[in-house]
mmCIF file of C-alpha atoms and ligand atoms in Angstrom:
data_model
loop_
_atom_site.group_PDB
_atom_site.id
_atom_site.type_symbol
_atom_site.label_atom_id
_atom_site.label_comp_id
_atom_site.label_asym_id
_atom_site.label_seq_id
_atom_site.Cartn_x
_atom_site.Cartn_y
_atom_site.Cartn_z
ATOM 1 C CA MET A 158 -14.687 17.253 -15.674
ATOM 2 C CA LEU A 159 -17.124 14.455 -16.430
ATOM 3 C CA VAL A 160 -17.999 12.224 -13.476
ATOM 4 C CA PHE A 161 -19.211 8.681 -14.191
ATOM 5 C CA LYS A 162 -20.589 6.288 -11.617
ATOM 6 C CA GLN A 163 -21.409 3.613 -14.153
ATOM 7 C CA ALA A 164 -18.981 1.781 -16.421
ATOM 8 C CA ALA A 165 -21.363 1.867 -19.403
ATOM 9 C CA GLY A 166 -21.512 5.684 -19.445
ATOM 10 C CA LEU A 167 -17.737 6.020 -19.200
ATOM 11 C CA GLN A 168 -17.184 3.414 -21.928
ATOM 12 C CA ALA A 169 -19.660 5.064 -24.317
ATOM 13 C CA TRP A 170 -17.903 8.416 -23.912
ATOM 14 C CA LEU A 171 -14.413 6.882 -24.261
ATOM 15 C CA ASP A 172 -15.459 4.929 -27.386
ATOM 16 C CA THR A 173 -16.428 8.167 -29.118
ATOM 17 C CA GLU A 174 -13.217 9.897 -28.084
ATOM 18 C CA ARG A 175 -11.036 6.951 -29.163
ATOM 19 C CA ARG A 176 -12.768 6.899 -32.554
ATOM 20 C CA ASP A 177 -11.580 10.500 -32.923
ATOM 21 C CA GLY A 178 -8.015 9.227 -32.402
ATOM 22 C CA LYS A 179 -7.600 10.488 -28.836
ATOM 23 C CA THR A 180 -5.095 8.735 -26.563
ATOM 24 C CA VAL A 181 -6.216 7.900 -23.035
ATOM 25 C CA GLY A 182 -4.142 7.980 -19.820
ATOM 26 C CA PHE A 183 -5.531 6.388 -16.675
ATOM 27 C CA ALA A 184 -4.631 6.880 -12.998
ATOM 28 C CA PRO A 185 -6.498 4.601 -10.575
ATOM 29 C CA THR A 186 -6.692 5.788 -6.936
ATOM 30 C CA MET A 187 -8.496 5.123 -3.691
ATOM 31 C CA GLY A 188 -9.247 8.821 -3.131
ATOM 32 C CA ALA A 189 -8.332 11.144 -0.239
ATOM 33 C CA LEU A 190 -6.234 12.743 -2.927
ATOM 34 C CA HIS A 191 -3.001 14.628 -2.321
ATOM 35 C CA GLN A 192 -0.282 16.136 -4.480
ATOM 36 C CA GLY A 193 1.196 12.661 -5.129
ATOM 37 C CA HIS A 194 -2.010 11.561 -6.851
ATOM 38 C CA LEU A 195 -2.280 14.861 -8.703
ATOM 39 C CA SER A 196 1.277 14.443 -10.010
ATOM 40 C CA LEU A 197 0.083 11.299 -11.854
ATOM 41 C CA ILE A 198 -2.645 13.385 -13.523
ATOM 42 C CA GLU A 199 -0.121 16.090 -14.407
ATOM 43 C CA ILE A 200 2.257 13.579 -16.025
ATOM 44 C CA ALA A 201 -0.612 11.853 -17.868
ATOM 45 C CA LYS A 202 -1.786 15.186 -19.239
ATOM 46 C CA THR A 203 1.599 15.838 -20.841
ATOM 47 C CA GLU A 204 1.555 12.442 -22.620
ATOM 48 C CA CYS A 205 -2.105 11.749 -23.467
ATOM 49 C CA ASP A 206 -5.022 13.616 -25.028
ATOM 50 C CA LEU A 207 -7.426 12.559 -22.276
ATOM 51 C CA THR A 208 -6.790 11.796 -18.630
ATOM 52 C CA VAL A 209 -9.130 9.581 -16.644
ATOM 53 C CA ALA A 210 -8.860 9.073 -12.870
ATOM 54 C CA SER A 211 -10.777 6.601 -10.756
ATOM 55 C CA ILE A 212 -11.637 6.672 -7.075
ATOM 56 C CA PHE A 213 -12.549 3.300 -5.639
ATOM 57 C CA VAL A 214 -11.681 2.039 -2.167
ATOM 58 C CA ASN A 215 -11.229 -1.570 -3.187
ATOM 59 C CA PRO A 216 -12.449 -3.914 -0.446
ATOM 60 C CA THR A 217 -10.676 -6.970 -1.911
ATOM 61 C CA GLN A 218 -7.190 -5.555 -1.282
ATOM 62 C CA PHE A 219 -7.696 -4.843 2.427
ATOM 63 C CA ASN A 220 -6.599 -7.807 4.515
ATOM 64 C CA ASP A 221 -7.605 -5.898 7.672
ATOM 65 C CA PRO A 222 -11.318 -4.911 7.893
ATOM 66 C CA ALA A 223 -10.464 -2.139 10.401
ATOM 67 C CA ASP A 224 -8.064 -0.584 7.862
ATOM 68 C CA LEU A 225 -10.834 -0.574 5.220
ATOM 69 C CA GLU A 226 -13.256 0.976 7.718
ATOM 70 C CA LYS A 227 -10.790 3.724 8.715
ATOM 71 C CA TYR A 228 -9.661 4.532 5.162
ATOM 72 C CA PRO A 229 -10.299 8.282 4.629
ATOM 73 C CA ARG A 230 -13.105 9.213 2.226
ATOM 74 C CA MET A 231 -13.649 12.775 0.996
ATOM 75 C CA PRO A 232 -15.257 12.681 -2.467
ATOM 76 C CA GLU A 233 -16.263 16.368 -2.739
ATOM 77 C CA GLN A 234 -12.749 17.580 -1.960
ATOM 78 C CA ASP A 235 -11.286 14.977 -4.347
ATOM 79 C CA ILE A 236 -13.531 16.139 -7.201
ATOM 80 C CA ALA A 237 -12.491 19.768 -6.629
ATOM 81 C CA LEU A 238 -8.786 18.778 -6.677
ATOM 82 C CA LEU A 239 -9.179 16.778 -9.902
ATOM 83 C CA ILE A 240 -10.999 19.671 -11.580
ATOM 84 C CA GLY A 241 -8.158 21.963 -10.469
ATOM 85 C CA ALA A 242 -5.611 19.546 -11.958
ATOM 86 C CA GLY A 243 -7.432 19.553 -15.321
ATOM 87 C CA CYS A 244 -8.449 15.884 -15.220
ATOM 88 C CA HIS A 245 -10.948 15.146 -18.003
ATOM 89 C CA ALA A 246 -13.039 12.389 -16.444
ATOM 90 C CA LEU A 247 -13.496 10.639 -13.110
ATOM 91 C CA PHE A 248 -14.841 7.135 -12.635
ATOM 92 C CA MET A 249 -16.316 6.748 -9.145
ATOM 93 C CA PRO A 250 -18.086 3.382 -9.126
ATOM 94 C CA SER A 251 -19.921 1.507 -6.375
ATOM 95 C CA VAL A 252 -18.652 -1.892 -5.191
ATOM 96 C CA ASP A 253 -21.420 -3.638 -7.203
ATOM 97 C CA GLU A 254 -20.430 -1.765 -10.353
ATOM 98 C CA VAL A 255 -16.842 -3.040 -10.097
ATOM 99 C CA TYR A 256 -17.789 -6.492 -8.817
ATOM 100 C CA PRO A 257 -21.208 -7.335 -10.303
ATOM 101 C CA PRO A 258 -22.750 -10.072 -8.138
ATOM 102 C CA GLY A 259 -22.240 -13.500 -9.704
ATOM 103 C CA LEU A 260 -19.220 -12.511 -11.811
ATOM 104 C CA ASP A 261 -15.946 -14.192 -10.775
ATOM 105 C CA LEU A 262 -13.174 -11.744 -11.602
ATOM 106 C CA ARG A 263 -10.332 -13.485 -9.794
ATOM 107 C CA LEU A 264 -7.149 -13.753 -11.851
ATOM 108 C CA GLN A 265 -5.285 -17.024 -12.157
ATOM 109 C CA LEU A 266 -1.859 -15.478 -12.481
ATOM 110 C CA ASP A 267 1.322 -16.644 -10.801
ATOM 111 C CA PHE A 268 3.554 -13.748 -9.780
ATOM 112 C CA GLY A 269 6.287 -16.032 -8.405
ATOM 113 C CA PRO A 270 8.097 -14.366 -5.512
ATOM 114 C CA LEU A 271 6.891 -10.865 -6.489
ATOM 115 C CA ASP A 272 3.729 -11.068 -4.372
ATOM 116 C CA GLN A 273 5.232 -13.229 -1.611
ATOM 117 C CA VAL A 274 7.931 -10.913 -0.253
ATOM 118 C CA MET A 275 7.666 -7.666 1.749
ATOM 119 C CA GLU A 276 4.034 -6.437 1.520
ATOM 120 C CA GLY A 277 3.000 -9.921 0.383
ATOM 121 C CA LYS A 278 4.364 -11.396 3.598
ATOM 122 C CA PHE A 279 2.734 -8.861 5.912
ATOM 123 C CA ARG A 280 -0.539 -8.327 4.006
ATOM 124 C CA PRO A 281 -1.603 -11.770 2.765
ATOM 125 C CA GLY A 282 -4.101 -11.569 -0.106
ATOM 126 C CA HIS A 283 -3.457 -7.855 -0.699
ATOM 127 C CA PHE A 284 -1.862 -8.192 -4.131
ATOM 128 C CA GLY A 285 -4.422 -10.690 -5.408
ATOM 129 C CA GLY A 286 -7.131 -8.122 -4.643
ATOM 130 C CA MET A 287 -5.069 -5.283 -6.085
ATOM 131 C CA ALA A 288 -4.342 -7.124 -9.347
ATOM 132 C CA MET A 289 -8.004 -8.086 -9.679
ATOM 133 C CA VAL A 290 -9.251 -4.510 -9.343
ATOM 134 C CA VAL A 291 -6.574 -3.006 -11.602
ATOM 135 C CA ASN A 292 -7.363 -5.597 -14.276
ATOM 136 C CA ARG A 293 -11.095 -4.916 -13.949
ATOM 137 C CA LEU A 294 -10.592 -1.135 -14.153
ATOM 138 C CA LEU A 295 -8.314 -1.547 -17.182
ATOM 139 C CA ASP A 296 -10.984 -3.677 -18.868
ATOM 140 C CA ILE A 297 -13.464 -0.856 -18.350
ATOM 141 C CA VAL A 298 -11.234 2.109 -19.252
ATOM 142 C CA GLN A 299 -8.966 0.462 -21.857
ATOM 143 C CA PRO A 300 -6.337 3.190 -21.647
ATOM 144 C CA HIS A 301 -3.232 3.530 -23.801
ATOM 145 C CA ARG A 302 -1.126 4.328 -20.724
ATOM 146 C CA LEU A 303 -1.455 3.503 -17.054
ATOM 147 C CA TYR A 304 0.037 5.940 -14.522
ATOM 148 C CA MET A 305 1.128 4.541 -11.165
ATOM 149 C CA GLY A 306 3.386 5.774 -8.386
ATOM 150 C CA GLN A 307 6.877 4.585 -7.494
ATOM 151 C CA LYS A 308 5.625 5.071 -3.895
ATOM 152 C CA ASP A 309 4.020 1.617 -4.157
ATOM 153 C CA PHE A 310 7.014 0.001 -5.811
ATOM 154 C CA GLN A 311 6.002 -3.626 -5.277
ATOM 155 C CA GLN A 312 2.508 -2.880 -6.601
ATOM 156 C CA LEU A 313 4.015 -1.255 -9.685
ATOM 157 C CA THR A 314 6.282 -4.263 -10.264
ATOM 158 C CA ILE A 315 3.374 -6.709 -9.966
ATOM 159 C CA VAL A 316 1.148 -4.660 -12.290
ATOM 160 C CA GLY A 317 4.016 -4.605 -14.822
ATOM 161 C CA ASP A 318 4.269 -8.384 -14.548
ATOM 162 C CA MET A 319 0.485 -8.750 -14.863
ATOM 163 C CA LEU A 320 0.422 -6.683 -18.083
ATOM 164 C CA ARG A 321 3.285 -8.768 -19.460
ATOM 165 C CA GLN A 322 1.569 -12.070 -18.597
ATOM 166 C CA LEU A 323 -1.720 -10.882 -20.138
ATOM 167 C CA GLY A 324 0.081 -9.731 -23.292
ATOM 168 C CA SER A 325 -1.398 -6.262 -22.781
ATOM 169 C CA ALA A 326 -0.389 -3.345 -25.006
ATOM 170 C CA ILE A 327 -0.997 -0.842 -22.193
ATOM 171 C CA GLN A 328 2.140 1.114 -21.326
ATOM 172 C CA LEU A 329 2.846 1.337 -17.597
ATOM 173 C CA VAL A 330 4.357 4.662 -16.543
ATOM 174 C CA ARG A 331 6.304 4.813 -13.261
ATOM 175 C CA CYS A 332 5.771 8.236 -11.651
ATOM 176 C CA PRO A 333 8.224 9.590 -9.027
ATOM 177 C CA THR A 334 7.249 9.703 -5.345
ATOM 178 C CA THR A 335 5.995 13.090 -4.164
ATOM 179 C CA ARG A 336 7.242 13.971 -0.674
ATOM 180 C CA GLU A 337 6.525 16.505 2.037
ATOM 181 C CA ALA A 338 9.296 19.061 2.674
ATOM 182 C CA ASP A 339 10.711 16.849 5.459
ATOM 183 C CA GLY A 340 10.902 13.792 3.194
ATOM 184 C CA LEU A 341 7.776 11.916 4.306
ATOM 185 C CA ALA A 342 6.159 10.319 1.253
ATOM 186 C CA MET A 343 2.686 11.739 0.700
ATOM 187 C CA SER A 344 -0.017 9.219 1.554
ATOM 188 C CA SER A 345 -3.729 9.330 2.262
ATOM 189 C CA ARG A 346 -2.868 7.529 5.493
ATOM 190 C CA ASN A 347 -0.755 10.484 6.729
ATOM 191 C CA LEU A 348 -4.054 12.220 7.603
ATOM 192 C CA ARG A 349 -4.445 9.748 10.458
ATOM 193 C CA LEU A 350 -1.021 10.316 12.054
ATOM 194 C CA SER A 351 -0.951 11.787 15.567
ATOM 195 C CA PRO A 352 1.263 14.902 15.926
ATOM 196 C CA ALA A 353 3.950 12.795 17.638
ATOM 197 C CA MET A 354 3.872 10.141 14.905
ATOM 198 C CA ARG A 355 3.843 12.778 12.173
ATOM 199 C CA ALA A 356 7.052 14.127 13.735
ATOM 200 C CA ALA A 357 8.599 10.624 13.869
ATOM 201 C CA ALA A 358 7.574 9.496 10.360
ATOM 202 C CA PRO A 359 10.305 11.329 8.337
ATOM 203 C CA ALA A 360 12.773 8.865 9.908
ATOM 204 C CA ILE A 361 11.632 6.420 7.208
ATOM 205 C CA TYR A 362 13.017 8.565 4.395
ATOM 206 C CA GLN A 363 16.121 9.472 6.420
ATOM 207 C CA SER A 364 16.892 5.811 7.147
ATOM 208 C CA MET A 365 16.536 4.938 3.450
ATOM 209 C CA GLN A 366 18.834 7.784 2.431
ATOM 210 C CA ALA A 367 21.391 6.520 4.954
ATOM 211 C CA ALA A 368 21.053 3.037 3.434
ATOM 212 C CA LYS A 369 21.636 4.442 -0.046
ATOM 213 C CA ALA A 370 24.810 6.167 1.130
ATOM 214 C CA ALA A 371 26.069 3.090 3.016
ATOM 215 C CA LEU A 372 25.380 0.228 0.588
ATOM 216 C CA PRO A 373 28.313 0.715 -1.779
ATOM 217 C CA GLY A 374 30.671 0.099 1.155
ATOM 218 C CA GLU A 375 28.805 -2.397 3.343
ATOM 219 C CA PRO A 376 26.868 -5.643 3.039
ATOM 220 C CA ALA A 377 23.093 -5.223 2.809
ATOM 221 C CA SER A 378 22.474 -7.268 5.962
ATOM 222 C CA ALA A 379 24.375 -4.714 8.085
ATOM 223 C CA VAL A 380 22.670 -1.770 6.356
ATOM 224 C CA GLN A 381 19.242 -3.362 6.863
ATOM 225 C CA ALA A 382 19.847 -4.044 10.555
ATOM 226 C CA ARG A 383 20.854 -0.416 11.060
ATOM 227 C CA GLY A 384 17.771 0.772 9.156
ATOM 228 C CA MET A 385 15.472 -1.255 11.423
ATOM 229 C CA GLU A 386 17.290 0.128 14.480
ATOM 230 C CA THR A 387 16.990 3.742 13.260
ATOM 231 C CA LEU A 388 13.236 3.315 12.783
ATOM 232 C CA ARG A 389 12.811 1.810 16.260
ATOM 233 C CA ALA A 390 14.907 4.593 17.809
ATOM 234 C CA ALA A 391 12.562 7.136 16.169
ATOM 235 C CA GLY A 392 9.576 5.529 17.926
ATOM 236 C CA LEU A 393 8.279 3.633 14.889
ATOM 237 C CA ASP A 394 7.594 -0.103 14.746
ATOM 238 C CA PRO A 395 9.198 -1.388 11.521
ATOM 239 C CA GLU A 396 7.988 -4.551 9.757
ATOM 240 C CA TYR A 397 10.745 -4.746 7.175
ATOM 241 C CA PHE A 398 13.632 -2.757 5.757
ATOM 242 C CA ASP A 399 14.638 -4.798 2.720
ATOM 243 C CA ILE A 400 17.262 -4.155 0.070
ATOM 244 C CA VAL A 401 16.140 -5.886 -3.095
ATOM 245 C CA ASP A 402 16.705 -6.263 -6.807
ATOM 246 C CA GLY A 403 14.222 -3.904 -8.480
ATOM 247 C CA HIS A 404 13.112 -6.535 -11.017
ATOM 248 C CA SER A 405 12.897 -9.771 -9.007
ATOM 249 C CA LEU A 406 12.316 -8.126 -5.570
ATOM 250 C CA LEU A 407 14.717 -10.711 -4.153
ATOM 251 C CA PRO A 408 17.389 -9.694 -1.615
ATOM 252 C CA VAL A 409 20.632 -8.180 -2.824
ATOM 253 C CA GLU A 410 23.649 -8.562 -0.536
ATOM 254 C CA HIS A 411 26.238 -6.389 -2.274
ATOM 255 C CA TYR A 412 26.073 -3.192 -4.301
ATOM 256 C CA ALA A 413 27.800 -4.897 -7.238
ATOM 257 C CA ASP A 414 25.258 -7.747 -7.361
ATOM 258 C CA SER A 415 22.558 -5.884 -9.333
ATOM 259 C CA ASN A 416 22.116 -2.919 -11.662
ATOM 260 C CA PHE A 417 18.769 -2.018 -10.106
ATOM 261 C CA ILE A 418 18.657 -1.885 -6.305
ATOM 262 C CA VAL A 419 15.794 -0.529 -4.208
ATOM 263 C CA VAL A 420 15.385 -0.234 -0.443
ATOM 264 C CA CYS A 421 11.783 -0.848 0.634
ATOM 265 C CA ALA A 422 10.450 -0.225 4.147
ATOM 266 C CA ALA A 423 7.206 -0.619 6.071
ATOM 267 C CA ALA A 424 6.667 0.661 9.585
ATOM 268 C CA TRP A 425 3.822 1.310 11.973
ATOM 269 C CA ALA A 426 3.545 4.885 13.202
ATOM 270 C CA GLY A 427 1.145 4.308 16.080
ATOM 271 C CA ASP A 428 -1.855 2.622 14.438
ATOM 272 C CA VAL A 429 -1.001 3.854 10.941
ATOM 273 C CA ARG A 430 1.004 1.617 8.631
ATOM 274 C CA LEU A 431 3.365 3.497 6.306
ATOM 275 C CA ILE A 432 5.413 2.192 3.358
ATOM 276 C CA ASP A 433 8.103 3.843 1.300
ATOM 277 C CA ASN A 434 11.068 3.003 -0.911
ATOM 278 C CA LEU A 435 14.105 4.596 -2.487
ATOM 279 C CA VAL A 436 16.089 3.592 -5.546
ATOM 280 C CA ILE A 437 19.694 2.994 -4.458
ATOM 281 C CA LYS A 438 21.056 2.186 -7.907
ATOM 282 C CA GLU A 439 19.496 2.159 -11.343
ATOM 283 C CA ASN A 440 21.491 1.650 -14.464
ATOM 284 C CA PRO A 441 19.183 2.739 -17.309
ATOM 285 C CA ALA A 442 21.160 0.745 -19.870
ATOM 286 C CA ALA A 443 20.489 -2.483 -17.992
ATOM 287 C CA THR A 444 16.841 -1.992 -16.883
HETATM 288 P P1 AMP B 808 -3.732 5.019 -3.641
HETATM 289 O O1 AMP B 808 -4.845 5.999 -3.665
HETATM 290 O O2 AMP B 808 -2.915 5.053 -2.378
HETATM 291 O O3 AMP B 808 -4.156 3.636 -4.045
HETATM 292 O O4 AMP B 808 -2.704 5.485 -4.764
HETATM 293 C C1 AMP B 808 -3.116 5.649 -6.094
HETATM 294 C C2 AMP B 808 -1.920 5.860 -6.977
HETATM 295 O O5 AMP B 808 -1.216 7.028 -6.538
HETATM 296 C C3 AMP B 808 -0.918 4.692 -6.914
HETATM 297 O O6 AMP B 808 -0.385 4.480 -8.216
HETATM 298 C C4 AMP B 808 0.127 5.227 -5.981
HETATM 299 O O7 AMP B 808 1.404 4.646 -6.154
HETATM 300 C C5 AMP B 808 0.143 6.708 -6.326
HETATM 301 N N1 AMP B 808 0.686 7.484 -5.218
HETATM 302 C C6 AMP B 808 0.281 7.453 -3.919
HETATM 303 N N2 AMP B 808 1.058 8.262 -3.166
HETATM 304 C C7 AMP B 808 1.969 8.809 -4.013
HETATM 305 C C8 AMP B 808 3.059 9.722 -3.856
HETATM 306 N N3 AMP B 808 3.377 10.236 -2.672
HETATM 307 N N4 AMP B 808 3.769 10.069 -4.943
HETATM 308 C C9 AMP B 808 3.476 9.543 -6.163
HETATM 309 N N5 AMP B 808 2.463 8.679 -6.388
HETATM 310 C C10 AMP B 808 1.737 8.313 -5.326
#
């Protein structure tokens, strides 16, 4: 696997490969890699000639400086995992390489309600920083396909909207959420869970499964209230448990109201903030 710290080196290599007709798949990450990240590489490898990953802990998407400080970093282990997964190249830039001093990379895009609800409400500024770094990384890598996880459903929706607004030809690929055996969605943040909180955390997946089973027969407001209660009873501190339309991210009250319904949850497990989601209904013909 080739490892690039500078954009120019990566671009020179990719230019040569693209001239040979190779297709490029790209999976941006913040490192502390787990099987969820590696699943993106595995899917990209089946669809593209070359797979590029990036590891960059993006300071502009952390609204809480303590969260940025505590974010796990383990580059040697990450490199070994990517080699094992057969990734072709890794881009591991410094902050100055991504944000050259003096260059204003902020995007003037309006995401409407997409970046105001759920994570947008609880992490102000997060999606602006996320969109800026994804756009910058896409400018550098110029992939044919972009691989991102369903795990961060709101992020995926906003990136899809960003590509549409920019008129980009890059194809966004939604990759399924990889879970531990007990249902907990894999996350770099799970490393920081205490044993007691690790034992409590699968309640998030269980509460979403219960919501999926209940929604056809009950209004969303009742299902949501019960979801919040289940999370509290498990010892977690939930921020939201929202049932939304998978396109607009606006609340859905009844099962019949939308062809694409997703339950999205965020909860604190001690001092670790976890998010997850589950598709309740998706009608492929209508999405
Ligand atoms: P992160 O390093 O948390 O920024 O995540 C990088 C990419 O990996 C994003 O597209 C995430 O949605 C995706 N990802 C993170 N966790 C998982 C998971 N458990 N399953 C699938 N994809 C994931």
